[in-house]
């Protein structure tokens, strides 16, 4: 009796759950064309207990109804079988329902029931779709159309690549394609054509030549060329506009209230009527508009350091504005707005008020919508962290490389295109509530590794990588296992490089990988550098026990402990741009921020008060007591390092120039090769050189009384400042000069040159060639001179070249790449392109 009573209570509880869910999801379910049949089927089950008849009717609806009907029918079939404890059937129908739902709450609920009725690990990577030809151009959107290199046009559907149009003729240029048809130009570029999919022989032509920008929305297109713009209708009509928008940027597929949008150099976006080709209205900003985005009759603009939201009802003033960092992308997510900053910060805003709903920071270079109610945070290394509607993490996966464009979400799969002739199809219904199959295999592999079963681990590692190409644990164990076997150094280095690269998105795994990795390469440490993914090659500075780097994307100065590689602190600098002018010595770091310079005093551990410049900084020259700042508009300033005050300032040229201090005077040379000498005490002109170097000067330095100048004509000029009546010595190089440094070695002055072909050459102070070294794969080709050696990165290693012989005398392996080396406290530091900081004892 007790068991019967318990079963009845359980059944009543489930009925209450069903009724609650019916109430929760009824507005969507009963908006369908077979709403009455759905209500009848539910009534038969709930009130009359006629289970078989209810199932029969729901199955009929699932076959004959529209998408909303099918979603509801599968949902209720899943519930009925769930109540009957038939897990296999309920799981099948829940999964089918989830394939049709557009309700986020329902999608999450169904994912929960899927996990409760099926305990098997999830194979997230469902299939790999090989492509016969590489992708030439991808047209994102719900149809996901692709133009291949061989001219074929196709879409992705049901796990297959399906051809949708005839092969594009050789030389033709596909401008746009959607579900209705395609717009393209002929090989001579003198006309535009529209070809509908349903009537491919009814081609409509438009006489518009040499199109530079094009987009199409709702059957109407806008084309911009050097003569103006044109509104094209797929029915054949064409209207030429009167305004010139050739210098503006057309906002692709952004359309609002019958208006196309162009972003112009007047710091405004202009709205062009699709029906009349006239300008409807504009929204102007004080600063350049970097991004624009249209969503639900609101317009979102990124300008200066702010995000603005405008409504069409009042374009004169924004609905709201918020302070932001350097925005990489802005898009809609779950009826709100989400932004990605260059620092990796992702912020979710209420679209109506601008209130911050949630914010996270991740190793993300792109963000894309994935399954219903989820957002994927993609890194350059191929890792993806998927978050929910409040940016809370759901699951992580690694595809081993970043997608070439945004993923395409369909009912069954999410397709992720790559440029290497394949497309990955992952499960569109995975919400992280079941373990991943690759993670389960990885746990088994770790268990085997702890038991040192290296001979048996290889097959399971292959299986992990097949299911998750970028699984960091599998690549780490593969690299580790190769250390136990006799394989080539090149093979071991390649395995470690992949393990390090793929671990960057997971701090916990990265710590383990880098710990063992540093031992293998003989480093004191290898640690993750906390800079933005956009900062590919961090520049290193140092003093005493601290190492420093500047992260332009996050606008931070970062201090690092030289003994451990761990970050000590970071300080905000200000908006410094992507290519700031930076100079340093053992006491200070000078950084340009727009029209001012910031001096960080390493001895006092603080920034001095910023100094205003009369123009943007071109170069900084540092001596013991002073800093000399030259600007793009020709000003020179002398700044006291003791008082942080400007000693004197004057305009010396009308263009950028280089400056060096030789003895007690300043030697100047502008980009046109005009030389000038100034009194260091007051900035007054001492004399002009009669020997103008008649070429563009790209760099300059000084040795005693000799000026060393680098020209854009591949020449090195050595000008004696005491004998100005003598023409300079000229040394011709085989290739452009990338870097030039002067230094003292064995009581002799030397000049070291790097060329664009990676060659490194050493010259005496009078231009005599001493040796030449054939370098390779260096990032900036600028050696670091230390202890009689020239240290330089060479791809997957750092080498030391003897200044005396020009031969390699020391090598440090850096699988996965290295950056320009820096030496401090007898330790060599280098930051890799994947933001790994190495420290090698010398």
PDB file of N, CA, C and O in Angstrom, residues 671-698:
ATOM      1  N   UNK A 671      63.721  63.922 -41.948  1.00  0.00           N
ATOM      2  CA  UNK A 671      63.518  62.783 -42.838  1.00  0.00           C
ATOM      3  C   UNK A 671      64.016  63.051 -44.253  1.00  0.00           C
ATOM      4  O   UNK A 671      64.266  62.109 -45.013  1.00  0.00           O
ATOM      5  N   UNK A 672      64.185  64.335 -44.617  1.00  0.00           N
ATOM      6  CA  UNK A 672      64.702  64.682 -45.944  1.00  0.00           C
ATOM      7  C   UNK A 672      66.224  64.737 -45.992  1.00  0.00           C
ATOM      8  O   UNK A 672      66.812  65.044 -47.036  1.00  0.00           O
ATOM      9  N   UNK A 673      66.873  64.458 -44.869  1.00  0.00           N
ATOM     10  CA  UNK A 673      68.333  64.451 -44.845  1.00  0.00           C
ATOM     11  C   UNK A 673      68.973  65.773 -44.544  1.00  0.00           C
ATOM     12  O   UNK A 673      70.189  65.950 -44.726  1.00  0.00           O
ATOM     13  N   UNK A 674      68.225  66.776 -44.080  1.00  0.00           N
ATOM     14  CA  UNK A 674      68.780  68.088 -43.742  1.00  0.00           C
ATOM     15  C   UNK A 674      69.359  68.049 -42.330  1.00  0.00           C
ATOM     16  O   UNK A 674      68.651  67.779 -41.357  1.00  0.00           O
ATOM     17  N   UNK A 675      70.664  68.345 -42.215  1.00  0.00           N
ATOM     18  CA  UNK A 675      71.370  68.279 -40.938  1.00  0.00           C
ATOM     19  C   UNK A 675      71.387  69.645 -40.241  1.00  0.00           C
ATOM     20  O   UNK A 675      71.432  70.686 -40.896  1.00  0.00           O
ATOM     21  N   UNK A 676      71.384  69.610 -38.920  1.00  0.00           N
ATOM     22  CA  UNK A 676      71.417  70.846 -38.131  1.00  0.00           C
ATOM     23  C   UNK A 676      72.080  70.530 -36.789  1.00  0.00           C
ATOM     24  O   UNK A 676      71.933  69.415 -36.263  1.00  0.00           O
ATOM     25  N   UNK A 677      72.826  71.516 -36.238  1.00  0.00           N
ATOM     26  CA  UNK A 677      73.455  71.360 -34.925  1.00  0.00           C
ATOM     27  C   UNK A 677      72.950  72.450 -33.991  1.00  0.00           C
ATOM     28  O   UNK A 677      72.900  73.624 -34.376  1.00  0.00           O
ATOM     29  N   UNK A 678      72.530  72.038 -32.759  1.00  0.00           N
ATOM     30  CA  UNK A 678      71.970  72.973 -31.783  1.00  0.00           C
ATOM     31  C   UNK A 678      72.826  73.035 -30.532  1.00  0.00           C
ATOM     32  O   UNK A 678      73.484  72.049 -30.150  1.00  0.00           O
ATOM     33  N   UNK A 679      72.762  74.191 -29.856  1.00  0.00           N
ATOM     34  CA  UNK A 679      73.365  74.347 -28.538  1.00  0.00           C
ATOM     35  C   UNK A 679      72.491  73.618 -27.516  1.00  0.00           C
ATOM     36  O   UNK A 679      71.302  73.888 -27.403  1.00  0.00           O
ATOM     37  N   UNK A 680      73.085  72.696 -26.796  1.00  0.00           N
ATOM     38  CA  UNK A 680      72.314  71.899 -25.849  1.00  0.00           C
ATOM     39  C   UNK A 680      71.765  72.752 -24.707  1.00  0.00           C
ATOM     40  O   UNK A 680      70.706  72.451 -24.146  1.00  0.00           O
ATOM     41  N   UNK A 681      72.447  73.829 -24.343  1.00  0.00           N
ATOM     42  CA  UNK A 681      72.022  74.638 -23.193  1.00  0.00           C
ATOM     43  C   UNK A 681      70.750  75.435 -23.470  1.00  0.00           C
ATOM     44  O   UNK A 681      69.882  75.550 -22.598  1.00  0.00           O
ATOM     45  N   UNK A 682      70.609  75.977 -24.677  1.00  0.00           N
ATOM     46  CA  UNK A 682      69.457  76.853 -24.943  1.00  0.00           C
ATOM     47  C   UNK A 682      68.660  76.477 -26.198  1.00  0.00           C
ATOM     48  O   UNK A 682      67.668  77.122 -26.515  1.00  0.00           O
ATOM     49  N   UNK A 683      69.121  75.492 -26.951  1.00  0.00           N
ATOM     50  CA  UNK A 683      68.387  75.069 -28.142  1.00  0.00           C
ATOM     51  C   UNK A 683      68.608  75.928 -29.354  1.00  0.00           C
ATOM     52  O   UNK A 683      67.953  75.736 -30.397  1.00  0.00           O
ATOM     53  N   UNK A 684      69.534  76.891 -29.277  1.00  0.00           N
ATOM     54  CA  UNK A 684      69.795  77.781 -30.408  1.00  0.00           C
ATOM     55  C   UNK A 684      70.631  77.064 -31.474  1.00  0.00           C
ATOM     56  O   UNK A 684      71.478  76.214 -31.161  1.00  0.00           O
ATOM     57  N   UNK A 685      70.413  77.482 -32.731  1.00  0.00           N
ATOM     58  CA  UNK A 685      71.129  76.864 -33.839  1.00  0.00           C
ATOM     59  C   UNK A 685      72.587  77.294 -33.841  1.00  0.00           C
ATOM     60  O   UNK A 685      72.901  78.491 -33.749  1.00  0.00           O
ATOM     61  N   UNK A 686      73.461  76.293 -33.947  1.00  0.00           N
ATOM     62  CA  UNK A 686      74.891  76.585 -34.066  1.00  0.00           C
ATOM     63  C   UNK A 686      75.254  76.722 -35.538  1.00  0.00           C
ATOM     64  O   UNK A 686      75.876  77.696 -35.959  1.00  0.00           O
ATOM     65  N   UNK A 687      74.843  75.727 -36.346  1.00  0.00           N
ATOM     66  CA  UNK A 687      75.076  75.821 -37.787  1.00  0.00           C
ATOM     67  C   UNK A 687      74.231  74.783 -38.524  1.00  0.00           C
ATOM     68  O   UNK A 687      73.691  73.850 -37.933  1.00  0.00           O
ATOM     69  N   UNK A 688      74.106  74.984 -39.836  1.00  0.00           N
ATOM     70  CA  UNK A 688      73.474  74.041 -40.734  1.00  0.00           C
ATOM     71  C   UNK A 688      74.565  73.355 -41.555  1.00  0.00           C
ATOM     72  O   UNK A 688      75.554  73.994 -41.933  1.00  0.00           O
ATOM     73  N   UNK A 689      74.399  72.110 -41.861  1.00  0.00           N
ATOM     74  CA  UNK A 689      75.380  71.416 -42.681  1.00  0.00           C
ATOM     75  C   UNK A 689      75.149  71.753 -44.144  1.00  0.00           C
ATOM     76  O   UNK A 689      74.006  71.798 -44.608  1.00  0.00           O
ATOM     77  N   UNK A 690      76.251  71.973 -44.860  1.00  0.00           N
ATOM     78  CA  UNK A 690      76.127  72.231 -46.306  1.00  0.00           C
ATOM     79  C   UNK A 690      75.956  70.934 -47.076  1.00  0.00           C
ATOM     80  O   UNK A 690      75.541  70.946 -48.234  1.00  0.00           O
ATOM     81  N   UNK A 691      76.237  69.801 -46.409  1.00  0.00           N
ATOM     82  CA  UNK A 691      76.119  68.507 -47.074  1.00  0.00           C
ATOM     83  C   UNK A 691      74.794  67.852 -46.713  1.00  0.00           C
ATOM     84  O   UNK A 691      74.712  67.038 -45.797  1.00  0.00           O
ATOM     85  N   UNK A 692      73.760  68.252 -47.388  1.00  0.00           N
ATOM     86  CA  UNK A 692      72.473  67.600 -47.197  1.00  0.00           C
ATOM     87  C   UNK A 692      72.517  66.208 -47.800  1.00  0.00           C
ATOM     88  O   UNK A 692      72.957  66.032 -48.942  1.00  0.00           O
ATOM     89  N   UNK A 693      72.082  65.219 -47.038  1.00  0.00           N
ATOM     90  CA  UNK A 693      72.005  63.854 -47.554  1.00  0.00           C
ATOM     91  C   UNK A 693      70.712  63.761 -48.357  1.00  0.00           C
ATOM     92  O   UNK A 693      69.616  63.811 -47.790  1.00  0.00           O
ATOM     93  N   UNK A 694      70.805  63.640 -49.665  1.00  0.00           N
ATOM     94  CA  UNK A 694      69.643  63.787 -50.551  1.00  0.00           C
ATOM     95  C   UNK A 694      68.782  62.523 -50.618  1.00  0.00           C
ATOM     96  O   UNK A 694      68.440  62.044 -51.701  1.00  0.00           O
ATOM     97  N   UNK A 695      68.467  61.943 -49.465  1.00  0.00           N
ATOM     98  CA  UNK A 695      67.627  60.731 -49.423  1.00  0.00           C
ATOM     99  C   UNK A 695      66.791  60.769 -48.146  1.00  0.00           C
ATOM    100  O   UNK A 695      67.051  61.545 -47.231  1.00  0.00           O
ATOM    101  N   UNK A 696      65.816  59.905 -48.094  1.00  0.00           N
ATOM    102  CA  UNK A 696      64.991  59.794 -46.889  1.00  0.00           C
ATOM    103  C   UNK A 696      65.779  59.083 -45.798  1.00  0.00           C
ATOM    104  O   UNK A 696      66.313  57.991 -46.014  1.00  0.00           O
ATOM    105  N   UNK A 697      65.836  59.691 -44.618  1.00  0.00           N
ATOM    106  CA  UNK A 697      66.583  59.126 -43.487  1.00  0.00           C
ATOM    107  C   UNK A 697      65.610  58.432 -42.526  1.00  0.00           C
ATOM    108  O   UNK A 697      64.647  59.038 -42.062  1.00  0.00           O
ATOM    109  N   UNK A 698      65.884  57.157 -42.230  1.00  0.00           N
ATOM    110  CA  UNK A 698      64.972  56.368 -41.388  1.00  0.00           C
ATOM    111  C   UNK A 698      65.493  56.149 -39.972  1.00  0.00           C
ATOM    112  O   UNK A 698      64.720  55.781 -39.088  1.00  0.00           O
TER     113      UNK A 698
END
